[in-house]
């Protein structure tokens, strides 16, 4: 029996099935008494981390032990209790207390600031526990497995660890949804949108991402191994066309560089805060952004301000508004935090979902007012794509987000999008218009949607005048090779043939 779906990546994974536990099977009945609920949550989270520490190797043990100790920290508990005494619900009290301490650690800098990420992890686990859920929600297993799920919540998707999860199969999900983006970035072969699939826990299955198929296993396992092509990307005549990386987690930055990325072309900042009940403070944010910049070792980094969407909502932002309009006060905080992290480094900051040149000017003024030196916008709404020529002197660069642009032009949901959608001539003409307009305005133009990872489309974008490309790190090698095979004239001719 073979199931067909949307393949993400080109690896093959064979392994035993582990089904995603349903929420019901995870739920402990939350205790009525808030104090008991908190005490129970602290115990459960610390005990789970202690168990993991005991089975971790030497290198990991001390780190996990220290994280477990954070969960039992009396100062944290006292702060949570004080908030509860003031009338906050336990989950809000945990989130508030954790973020307040994270702010203090971040402001202290140095080794203290490095603990912020661990503290936030503890906070996420505690919040889930007091709500009667357990984290991580991915199944427990002593051996690596193929994860089978209906779809993954963004907060679960970010836990995908290629060391544990060999492959991923989802009943739902589209080519440019959050699950696809994260699986691609982590190099986990995935097949999405296969519909209901009747495989049992422990059964061996084969996930062939290149073919977009899932089958009961018949052959030997093929370990996916990313191909590394280092050195700057260039066209056949030697003209440079840097291929940067799209990432959404601090540790993905170093992984991207190891796969040859010439910088970070898109850091999706919302992926850092998916579980935050309250908005992260300025110091906590700037510690995270500084960690991104440090990991990039002086290469250029483009951080996108957060982009809450239906696909990946941020609990502390109002639903329904995307891009810089979601909440101006919080946007100002984020820009200030980015400016704090910037120092002398090559940080570029862009806003998603900008509607037109006027809104781009509003955002650029805010960002420059905060002290940022290089400001851009993501072109992913047709209304802005049509007027990139008017961005001269308004922003420093643009980046084309083909994922949203494709969905907007074709009128499809991203969670139902298919691999070929972006090759539709209506989409490509819109991309061309945006690139040509931006170049006429003297701006550099990157293409950062998933379409850029398709070698054929990357060549077209080069022919249209893109000055860089940004893709999920495991896709870089194929794009790099495709670009090296064409001259600028050939790339332009391919565009003329469209
Ligand atoms: C896009 O829309 O193409 C993009 C790069 O951003 P995201 O996928 O995060 O919406
Ligand atoms: Mg987008």
mmCIF file of N, CA, C and O and ligand atoms in Angstrom, residues 176-178 181 246 266 268 270-271 304 307 309 311-312 322 350 352-353 378-380 399-406 414 447-451 470, ligand 1:
data_model
loop_
_atom_site.group_PDB
_atom_site.id
_atom_site.type_symbol
_atom_site.label_atom_id
_atom_site.label_comp_id
_atom_site.label_asym_id
_atom_site.label_seq_id
_atom_site.Cartn_x
_atom_site.Cartn_y
_atom_site.Cartn_z
ATOM 1 N N UNK A 176 3.869 25.049 1.673
ATOM 2 C CA UNK A 176 4.497 26.237 2.283
ATOM 3 C C UNK A 176 3.966 26.505 3.689
ATOM 4 O O UNK A 176 4.169 27.583 4.227
ATOM 5 N N UNK A 177 3.262 25.553 4.295
ATOM 6 C CA UNK A 177 2.800 25.740 5.676
ATOM 7 C C UNK A 177 3.956 25.652 6.659
ATOM 8 O O UNK A 177 5.078 25.299 6.292
ATOM 9 N N UNK A 178 3.675 25.948 7.939
ATOM 10 C CA UNK A 178 4.776 25.986 8.918
ATOM 11 C C UNK A 178 5.451 24.627 9.078
ATOM 12 O O UNK A 178 6.655 24.544 9.272
ATOM 13 N N UNK A 181 7.898 24.134 6.342
ATOM 14 C CA UNK A 181 9.039 25.050 6.464
ATOM 15 C C UNK A 181 10.042 24.515 7.484
ATOM 16 O O UNK A 181 11.259 24.491 7.261
ATOM 17 N N UNK A 246 17.193 30.349 5.139
ATOM 18 C CA UNK A 246 15.980 30.667 5.892
ATOM 19 C C UNK A 246 16.003 29.822 7.167
ATOM 20 O O UNK A 246 16.081 28.598 7.081
ATOM 21 N N UNK A 266 16.711 35.047 5.887
ATOM 22 C CA UNK A 266 15.401 35.189 6.531
ATOM 23 C C UNK A 266 15.440 34.477 7.863
ATOM 24 O O UNK A 266 15.576 33.250 7.918
ATOM 25 N N UNK A 268 12.916 33.930 10.772
ATOM 26 C CA UNK A 268 11.487 34.142 11.094
ATOM 27 C C UNK A 268 11.357 34.316 12.600
ATOM 28 O O UNK A 268 11.250 33.346 13.350
ATOM 29 N N UNK A 270 9.095 35.142 14.623
ATOM 30 C CA UNK A 270 7.926 34.650 15.376
ATOM 31 C C UNK A 270 8.135 33.225 15.873
ATOM 32 O O UNK A 270 7.550 32.819 16.876
ATOM 33 N N UNK A 271 9.010 32.458 15.190
ATOM 34 C CA UNK A 271 9.190 31.071 15.602
ATOM 35 C C UNK A 271 9.883 30.967 16.964
ATOM 36 O O UNK A 271 9.825 29.933 17.613
ATOM 37 N N UNK A 304 13.447 39.080 10.243
ATOM 38 C CA UNK A 304 12.126 39.604 9.918
ATOM 39 C C UNK A 304 11.359 39.831 11.215
ATOM 40 O O UNK A 304 11.365 38.966 12.101
ATOM 41 N N UNK A 307 5.682 37.762 12.373
ATOM 42 C CA UNK A 307 4.594 37.704 11.395
ATOM 43 C C UNK A 307 3.566 36.692 11.882
ATOM 44 O O UNK A 307 3.559 35.544 11.456
ATOM 45 N N UNK A 309 0.344 34.614 11.996
ATOM 46 C CA UNK A 309 -0.594 34.252 10.931
ATOM 47 C C UNK A 309 -1.524 33.186 11.481
ATOM 48 O O UNK A 309 -1.313 32.679 12.575
ATOM 49 N N UNK A 311 -1.644 30.315 10.508
ATOM 50 C CA UNK A 311 -0.800 29.131 10.511
ATOM 51 C C UNK A 311 0.106 29.071 11.739
ATOM 52 O O UNK A 311 0.403 28.010 12.269
ATOM 53 N N UNK A 312 0.588 30.219 12.163
ATOM 54 C CA UNK A 312 1.478 30.282 13.336
ATOM 55 C C UNK A 312 1.156 31.541 14.152
ATOM 56 O O UNK A 312 1.890 32.532 14.101
ATOM 57 N N UNK A 322 -1.867 40.761 10.355
ATOM 58 C CA UNK A 322 -0.519 40.278 10.068
ATOM 59 C C UNK A 322 0.424 41.457 9.911
ATOM 60 O O UNK A 322 0.013 42.594 9.780
ATOM 61 N N UNK A 350 13.632 43.447 8.377
ATOM 62 C CA UNK A 350 12.551 43.691 7.411
ATOM 63 C C UNK A 350 11.193 43.353 8.021
ATOM 64 O O UNK A 350 11.088 42.542 8.927
ATOM 65 N N UNK A 352 7.295 41.933 7.417
ATOM 66 C CA UNK A 352 6.509 41.106 6.503
ATOM 67 C C UNK A 352 5.202 41.787 6.151
ATOM 68 O O UNK A 352 4.790 42.760 6.786
ATOM 69 N N UNK A 353 4.540 41.286 5.117
ATOM 70 C CA UNK A 353 3.149 41.639 4.817
ATOM 71 C C UNK A 353 2.891 43.142 4.693
ATOM 72 O O UNK A 353 1.839 43.637 5.083
ATOM 73 N N UNK A 378 9.309 42.745 3.157
ATOM 74 C CA UNK A 378 9.042 41.533 2.395
ATOM 75 C C UNK A 378 7.922 41.859 1.416
ATOM 76 O O UNK A 378 6.893 42.402 1.800
ATOM 77 N N UNK A 379 8.162 41.531 0.154
ATOM 78 C CA UNK A 379 7.129 41.749 -0.859
ATOM 79 C C UNK A 379 6.372 40.442 -1.001
ATOM 80 O O UNK A 379 6.893 39.457 -1.541
ATOM 81 N N UNK A 380 5.176 40.412 -0.452
ATOM 82 C CA UNK A 380 4.390 39.172 -0.514
ATOM 83 C C UNK A 380 2.905 39.455 -0.659
ATOM 84 O O UNK A 380 2.087 38.549 -0.612
ATOM 85 N N UNK A 399 12.803 41.774 -0.063
ATOM 86 C CA UNK A 399 12.911 40.331 -0.158
ATOM 87 C C UNK A 399 11.550 39.836 -0.616
ATOM 88 O O UNK A 399 10.523 40.307 -0.128
ATOM 89 N N UNK A 400 11.538 38.935 -1.581
ATOM 90 C CA UNK A 400 10.244 38.502 -2.124
ATOM 91 C C UNK A 400 9.817 37.212 -1.433
ATOM 92 O O UNK A 400 10.538 36.204 -1.485
ATOM 93 N N UNK A 401 8.678 37.246 -0.787
ATOM 94 C CA UNK A 401 8.143 36.058 -0.103
ATOM 95 C C UNK A 401 7.168 35.355 -1.025
ATOM 96 O O UNK A 401 5.990 35.691 -1.090
ATOM 97 N N UNK A 402 7.677 34.360 -1.736
ATOM 98 C CA UNK A 402 6.809 33.717 -2.740
ATOM 99 C C UNK A 402 5.715 32.859 -2.109
ATOM 100 O O UNK A 402 4.733 32.545 -2.769
ATOM 101 N N UNK A 403 5.887 32.484 -0.831
ATOM 102 C CA UNK A 403 4.864 31.615 -0.226
ATOM 103 C C UNK A 403 3.540 32.349 -0.125
ATOM 104 O O UNK A 403 2.506 31.881 -0.600
ATOM 105 N N UNK A 404 3.573 33.507 0.517
ATOM 106 C CA UNK A 404 2.321 34.255 0.639
ATOM 107 C C UNK A 404 1.908 34.847 -0.701
ATOM 108 O O UNK A 404 0.721 34.884 -1.023
ATOM 109 N N UNK A 405 2.901 35.300 -1.476
ATOM 110 C CA UNK A 405 2.541 35.921 -2.767
ATOM 111 C C UNK A 405 1.791 34.904 -3.647
ATOM 112 O O UNK A 405 0.784 35.232 -4.281
ATOM 113 N N UNK A 406 2.285 33.669 -3.660
ATOM 114 C CA UNK A 406 1.621 32.633 -4.463
ATOM 115 C C UNK A 406 0.189 32.412 -3.973
ATOM 116 O O UNK A 406 -0.760 32.354 -4.766
ATOM 117 N N UNK A 414 -2.388 28.447 2.190
ATOM 118 C CA UNK A 414 -1.019 27.909 2.299
ATOM 119 C C UNK A 414 -1.009 26.493 2.840
ATOM 120 O O UNK A 414 -0.150 25.696 2.493
ATOM 121 N N UNK A 447 15.105 36.627 -3.005
ATOM 122 C CA UNK A 447 13.853 35.851 -3.058
ATOM 123 C C UNK A 447 13.967 34.803 -1.956
ATOM 124 O O UNK A 447 14.932 34.028 -1.923
ATOM 125 N N UNK A 448 13.005 34.841 -1.004
ATOM 126 C CA UNK A 448 13.163 33.986 0.187
ATOM 127 C C UNK A 448 12.037 32.981 0.385
ATOM 128 O O UNK A 448 12.053 32.228 1.346
ATOM 129 N N UNK A 449 11.039 32.943 -0.495
ATOM 130 C CA UNK A 449 9.989 31.928 -0.339
ATOM 131 C C UNK A 449 10.501 30.559 -0.779
ATOM 132 O O UNK A 449 11.589 30.440 -1.353
ATOM 133 N N UNK A 450 9.715 29.522 -0.505
ATOM 134 C CA UNK A 450 10.169 28.149 -0.806
ATOM 135 C C UNK A 450 10.452 27.950 -2.289
ATOM 136 O O UNK A 450 11.238 27.078 -2.665
ATOM 137 N N UNK A 451 9.811 28.742 -3.150
ATOM 138 C CA UNK A 451 10.013 28.575 -4.587
ATOM 139 C C UNK A 451 11.485 28.721 -4.957
ATOM 140 O O UNK A 451 11.968 28.091 -5.904
ATOM 141 N N UNK A 470 17.419 33.040 -0.882
ATOM 142 C CA UNK A 470 17.509 32.491 0.473
ATOM 143 C C UNK A 470 16.611 31.271 0.571
ATOM 144 O O UNK A 470 15.426 31.332 0.219
HETATM 145 C C1 LIG B 1 6.875 33.863 2.296
HETATM 146 O O1 LIG B 1 5.710 34.191 2.519
HETATM 147 O O2 LIG B 1 7.294 33.510 1.195
HETATM 148 C C2 LIG B 1 7.895 33.889 3.370
HETATM 149 C C3 LIG B 1 9.163 33.789 3.094
HETATM 150 O O3 LIG B 1 7.519 33.973 4.658
HETATM 151 P P1 LIG B 1 6.636 32.935 5.485
HETATM 152 O O4 LIG B 1 6.717 31.608 4.779
HETATM 153 O O5 LIG B 1 7.196 32.905 6.854
HETATM 154 O O6 LIG B 1 5.272 33.544 5.449
#
